[in-house]
C-alpha cells in the first residue's frame, strides 16, 4: 500500500488542480499520507493562481498503479475522464459536483457529491467538519477554483453556498474577489500563442451519450471573432481528433466571459441532433447561445437528452 494519490480529471482546470492540493493537504492534517498529483499540466489561468499564491504545481502522472493501490478522485468520477489505469487501483475517496456516470467500485468508499458550483466549495466544508485550519495559500487556490468554475459567480451553476464560501476564503487569502477574479480569468484567455491542437484539448471531456462518443471542449475568451478567424484550422484539428480517438462528434464551446454567451462549433456526425439539443438553428455552421456559459449545466444535459431521448 503506497501513499494516497489525489488527482482531478484529465486536461485539468483550476478546480481539478486546486481540489487535489486542498484535499491532499486536508488528508495530511488528518494523519493520512497523501500527495496531490495531476493528469496534465496547469493551464494559464491555473498557473496564474499557483504563481500568485506561491504554490508549486502537482507533478504530472500518466499512471498510478505503479506507485500506489489507493487513490482519491477530485472533480470527476467518470472513468474516461480519469487516469488510464483507474481499474487497477482502489478508489478510496471521491469529492465531486458533476453527474455520476460510468463509475463503480468493488469496495465501499467515501463519496461526497453536492450540486454546487465547485468541488472546493465541498472541500471547504470538509475542513470545517474536521476542524482543520485552512492556510492562506490553500484558501487562495480554493477561492480561485470557485471563481473559475462559476465565472466569478455568473454561471448558472453558482449557488449561494459558493458565494458564501468564496467570500470567506478570500478573507483568509487576503484578496479582493472582483479584482483578483477578473485578473485570473483574463489570464486564462490568452489563446494567441496556442496551436489549434492545444486549444481543443485545454479543457475537454469525453462523454458517452446514446451510444455516441462525444468530446466536449470549452474555451473561454474575450474575443470570439478573433478566435473564429482560426476556424478552418480548428475544424481540421477537431476532425483529426475524432478520427484518432473514435469520437463521433467533437463539440467546441467558445465562451465569451464578458457577455456570458457561447458559440458552439461542432464537427462530426448527427450535427442536426446537436442543434436540436439547444433548440437552435445553425448560422454559418455555428450555434450562438446567449446566456450559456456552463458545460456541466447548460451543454451536457441538453445533449444527453437529445442523444438518449
Coordinates of C-alpha atoms in Angstrom, one line a residue:
X1 CA 0.0 0.0 0.0
X2 CA 1.5 3.3 -1.1
X3 CA 0.5 6.8 -0.3
X4 CA -2.9 8.1 -1.3
X5 CA -2.6 9.8 -4.6
X6 CA -5.1 12.6 -5.1
X7 CA -5.9 14.0 -8.5
X8 CA -8.6 15.7 -10.7
X9 CA -9.6 14.9 -14.2
X10 CA -7.6 14.8 -17.4
X11 CA -6.9 18.2 -19.0
X12 CA -7.1 19.7 -15.5
X13 CA -8.8 23.1 -14.9
X14 CA -8.3 25.2 -11.9
X15 CA -10.8 23.3 -9.8
X16 CA -9.1 19.9 -10.7
X17 CA -5.7 21.2 -9.6
X18 CA -6.8 23.1 -6.6
X19 CA -9.0 20.4 -5.2
X20 CA -6.2 17.9 -5.4
X21 CA -3.9 20.2 -3.5
X22 CA -6.6 21.2 -0.9
X23 CA -7.8 17.7 -0.3
X24 CA -4.3 16.2 -0.1
X25 CA -3.4 18.9 2.5
X26 CA -6.5 18.1 4.5
X27 CA -5.7 14.4 4.5
X28 CA -2.2 15.1 5.6
X29 CA -3.5 17.1 8.5
X30 CA -5.8 14.1 9.4
X31 CA -2.8 11.8 9.5
X32 CA -3.1 10.2 6.1
X33 CA 0.0 10.1 3.8
X34 CA -1.4 11.8 0.7
X35 CA 0.1 13.6 -2.3
X36 CA -1.6 15.8 -4.9
X37 CA -0.8 14.8 -8.5
X38 CA -2.2 15.9 -11.8
X39 CA -3.3 14.3 -15.1
X40 CA -1.9 17.2 -17.1
X41 CA -0.1 20.5 -16.8
X42 CA -1.9 23.6 -15.5
X43 CA -3.5 26.0 -18.0
X44 CA -2.5 29.6 -17.9
X45 CA -5.4 30.6 -15.6
X46 CA -4.4 27.9 -13.1
X47 CA -0.8 28.8 -13.4
X48 CA -1.7 32.4 -12.6
X49 CA -3.3 31.3 -9.3
X50 CA -0.4 29.0 -8.5
X51 CA 2.1 31.8 -9.0
X52 CA 0.0 34.4 -7.1
X53 CA -0.2 32.2 -4.1
X54 CA 3.3 30.8 -4.5
X55 CA 2.3 27.1 -4.7
X56 CA 4.1 24.5 -6.9
X57 CA 2.0 22.6 -9.5
X58 CA 1.5 19.0 -8.6
X59 CA 3.7 16.5 -10.5
X60 CA 2.1 15.1 -13.6
X61 CA 1.4 11.3 -13.7
X62 CA 0.2 9.1 -16.6
X63 CA -0.4 6.0 -14.5
X64 CA -0.8 5.4 -10.8
X65 CA -0.8 1.7 -10.2
X66 CA 2.9 1.6 -10.4
X67 CA 3.3 3.6 -7.2
X68 CA 0.1 3.1 -5.2
X69 CA -3.0 1.0 -4.8
X70 CA -5.3 3.7 -3.5
X71 CA -6.5 7.0 -5.0
X72 CA -8.8 9.9 -4.4
X73 CA -10.7 11.4 -7.3
X74 CA -11.4 15.1 -7.3
X75 CA -13.8 17.0 -9.6
X76 CA -14.7 13.8 -11.5
X77 CA -15.8 10.2 -11.3
X78 CA -16.2 9.0 -14.8
X79 CA -13.6 6.5 -15.9
X80 CA -13.0 8.0 -19.3
X81 CA -12.0 11.3 -17.6
X82 CA -9.7 9.7 -15.1
X83 CA -6.2 8.2 -15.1
X84 CA -5.7 5.4 -17.7
X85 CA -5.2 2.6 -15.2
X86 CA -8.0 3.6 -12.8
X87 CA -9.3 0.0 -12.9
X88 CA -6.1 -1.2 -11.3
X89 CA -6.3 0.8 -8.1
X90 CA -8.9 1.2 -5.3
X91 CA -10.8 4.5 -5.2
X92 CA -11.0 5.4 -1.6
X93 CA -12.5 8.9 -1.9
X94 CA -14.5 10.9 -4.4
X95 CA -15.3 14.6 -4.0
X96 CA -17.2 15.9 -7.0
X97 CA -20.0 18.2 -8.2
X98 CA -20.8 16.6 -11.5
X99 CA -23.2 13.8 -12.6
X100 CA -22.5 10.2 -11.5
X101 CA -21.9 8.0 -14.5
X102 CA -19.6 5.2 -15.7
X103 CA -18.4 4.6 -12.1
X104 CA -18.4 1.6 -9.9
X105 CA -16.2 0.2 -7.2
X106 CA -15.6 -3.2 -5.7
X107 CA -15.5 -1.9 -2.1
X108 CA -17.2 0.8 -0.1
X109 CA -15.7 4.3 -0.3
X110 CA -16.2 7.9 0.9
X111 CA -18.2 9.6 -1.8
X112 CA -19.2 13.3 -1.4
X113 CA -21.1 14.9 -4.2
X114 CA -23.2 18.0 -4.0
X115 CA -25.0 20.2 -6.6
X116 CA -22.8 23.2 -6.1
X117 CA -20.6 25.2 -8.5
X118 CA -17.2 23.9 -7.5
X119 CA -15.6 21.0 -5.8
X120 CA -13.6 23.3 -3.5
X121 CA -16.9 24.5 -2.0
X122 CA -17.4 21.0 -0.8
X123 CA -13.8 20.6 0.4
X124 CA -14.2 23.8 2.4
X125 CA -17.0 22.1 4.3
X126 CA -14.7 19.1 4.9
X127 CA -12.1 21.4 6.5
X128 CA -14.8 22.8 8.8
X129 CA -16.3 19.4 9.6
X130 CA -12.9 18.2 10.6
X131 CA -11.9 21.4 12.4
X132 CA -8.8 21.9 10.3
X133 CA -7.5 25.4 9.7
X134 CA -7.1 26.5 6.1
X135 CA -3.7 28.2 5.3
X136 CA -3.8 31.4 3.3
X137 CA -2.2 29.9 0.2
X138 CA -4.5 26.9 0.2
X139 CA -7.5 29.2 0.7
X140 CA -6.3 31.3 -2.3
X141 CA -6.2 28.2 -4.6
X142 CA -9.7 27.2 -3.3
X143 CA -11.2 30.5 -4.0
X144 CA -9.5 30.6 -7.4
X145 CA -11.3 27.4 -8.2
X146 CA -14.7 28.8 -7.2
X147 CA -14.1 31.9 -9.3
X148 CA -13.0 29.8 -12.3
X149 CA -15.9 27.2 -12.1
X150 CA -18.6 29.9 -11.6
X151 CA -17.0 32.5 -13.9
X152 CA -16.9 34.9 -11.0
X153 CA -20.5 33.9 -9.9
X154 CA -22.0 34.5 -13.4
X155 CA -22.5 30.8 -14.2
X156 CA -25.9 29.2 -13.5
X157 CA -24.1 26.5 -11.6
X158 CA -23.2 29.0 -9.0
X159 CA -25.1 28.6 -5.7
X160 CA -25.4 30.8 -2.6
X161 CA -23.0 28.3 -0.9
X162 CA -20.3 29.0 -3.5
X163 CA -20.6 32.8 -2.9
X164 CA -20.5 32.5 0.9
X165 CA -17.5 30.1 0.8
X166 CA -15.6 32.2 -1.7
X167 CA -16.1 35.3 0.4
X168 CA -14.8 33.6 3.5
X169 CA -11.9 32.1 1.6
X170 CA -11.0 35.4 0.0
X171 CA -10.7 36.9 3.5
X172 CA -8.3 34.1 4.6
X173 CA -6.3 34.6 1.4
X174 CA -6.2 38.3 1.7
X175 CA -7.6 39.2 -1.8
X176 CA -10.3 41.3 -3.3
X177 CA -12.7 38.9 -5.0
X178 CA -13.6 41.0 -8.0
X179 CA -10.1 42.5 -8.7
X180 CA -8.3 39.2 -8.3
X181 CA -11.1 37.2 -10.0
X182 CA -11.1 39.3 -13.2
X183 CA -7.3 39.3 -13.4
X184 CA -7.2 35.5 -13.1
X185 CA -10.0 34.9 -15.6
X186 CA -8.3 37.2 -18.2
X187 CA -5.0 35.3 -17.7
X188 CA -6.8 32.2 -19.0
X189 CA -8.0 33.9 -22.2
X190 CA -4.6 34.4 -23.8
X191 CA -5.0 32.0 -26.7
X192 CA -2.9 33.5 -29.4
X193 CA 0.2 31.5 -28.6
X194 CA -1.5 28.1 -28.6
X195 CA -1.9 25.8 -31.5
X196 CA -5.3 24.6 -32.6
X197 CA -4.5 21.1 -31.3
X198 CA -3.7 22.5 -27.9
X199 CA -6.7 24.8 -27.8
X200 CA -9.2 22.0 -28.4
X201 CA -7.6 19.9 -25.6
X202 CA -7.2 22.7 -23.0
X203 CA -10.5 21.9 -21.2
X204 CA -12.0 18.9 -22.9
X205 CA -14.0 16.0 -21.5
X206 CA -15.3 12.8 -23.1
X207 CA -18.9 11.6 -22.8
X208 CA -20.9 8.6 -24.0
X209 CA -24.5 9.6 -24.9
X210 CA -27.0 7.2 -26.6
X211 CA -24.2 5.1 -27.9
X212 CA -22.3 8.0 -29.3
X213 CA -18.9 9.1 -28.2
X214 CA -18.8 12.9 -27.7
X215 CA -15.8 15.1 -26.9
X216 CA -16.9 18.5 -25.5
X217 CA -14.2 21.2 -25.2
X218 CA -14.7 24.7 -23.8
X219 CA -12.5 27.7 -24.4
X220 CA -13.0 31.0 -22.6
X221 CA -12.2 34.2 -24.4
X222 CA -12.9 37.9 -24.5
X223 CA -12.7 38.0 -28.4
X224 CA -14.8 35.3 -30.1
X225 CA -14.4 36.7 -33.7
X226 CA -10.6 36.7 -33.3
X227 CA -10.7 33.0 -32.3
X228 CA -13.1 32.2 -35.2
X229 CA -10.5 33.5 -37.6
X230 CA -8.8 30.2 -37.0
X231 CA -11.9 28.2 -37.7
X232 CA -10.6 26.2 -40.6
X233 CA -7.6 25.1 -38.6
X234 CA -9.8 24.3 -35.5
X235 CA -12.1 22.2 -37.6
X236 CA -9.1 20.3 -39.0
X237 CA -7.8 19.6 -35.5
X238 CA -11.2 18.5 -34.3
X239 CA -11.7 16.2 -37.3
X240 CA -8.2 14.7 -36.7
X241 CA -9.1 14.1 -33.0
X242 CA -12.4 12.4 -34.0
X243 CA -10.5 10.0 -36.3
X244 CA -7.7 9.3 -33.8
X245 CA -10.0 8.7 -30.8
X246 CA -13.1 7.3 -32.3
X247 CA -15.2 10.3 -31.4
X248 CA -18.5 10.6 -33.3
X249 CA -18.8 14.3 -32.5
X250 CA -16.4 17.0 -31.3
X251 CA -18.2 19.9 -29.8
X252 CA -16.2 23.1 -29.2
X253 CA -17.9 25.6 -26.9
X254 CA -16.4 29.1 -27.3
X255 CA -17.5 31.2 -24.3
X256 CA -17.3 35.0 -24.1
X257 CA -16.7 35.6 -20.4
X258 CA -17.6 39.3 -20.8
X259 CA -21.0 38.8 -22.5
X260 CA -21.9 35.4 -21.0
X261 CA -22.6 34.0 -24.5
X262 CA -21.3 30.8 -26.1
X263 CA -20.7 29.9 -29.7
X264 CA -20.8 26.2 -30.5
X265 CA -18.8 24.7 -33.3
X266 CA -19.5 21.0 -33.8
X267 CA -17.6 18.6 -36.1
X268 CA -18.7 15.0 -36.9
X269 CA -22.0 13.2 -37.4
X270 CA -25.5 13.9 -36.2
X271 CA -25.0 17.6 -36.2
X272 CA -28.7 18.2 -36.5
X273 CA -29.2 16.5 -33.2
X274 CA -26.7 18.9 -31.7
X275 CA -28.8 21.9 -32.9
X276 CA -32.0 20.2 -31.7
X277 CA -30.5 19.8 -28.3
X278 CA -30.3 23.6 -27.9
X279 CA -33.5 24.3 -29.9
X280 CA -31.3 26.5 -32.1
X281 CA -30.5 26.9 -35.8
X282 CA -27.1 27.0 -37.4
X283 CA -25.8 30.3 -38.6
X284 CA -22.9 29.6 -41.0
X285 CA -22.4 26.2 -39.2
X286 CA -22.3 27.8 -35.7
X287 CA -24.8 27.8 -32.9
X288 CA -24.9 31.1 -31.0
X289 CA -26.3 30.6 -27.5
X290 CA -26.9 33.7 -25.3
X291 CA -26.6 33.1 -21.6
X292 CA -24.9 29.7 -22.0
X293 CA -21.6 29.5 -20.1
X294 CA -21.7 26.2 -18.2
X295 CA -20.7 22.9 -19.9
X296 CA -21.9 21.0 -16.9
X297 CA -25.3 22.5 -16.6
X298 CA -26.2 24.1 -20.0
X299 CA -24.4 21.9 -22.5
X300 CA -24.1 18.3 -21.3
X301 CA -27.7 17.9 -20.1
X302 CA -29.4 19.0 -23.3
X303 CA -27.0 17.0 -25.4
X304 CA -27.6 14.0 -23.2
X305 CA -31.4 14.4 -23.5
X306 CA -31.2 14.8 -27.3
X307 CA -29.0 11.7 -27.9
X308 CA -30.6 9.5 -25.3
X309 CA -34.2 10.6 -25.6

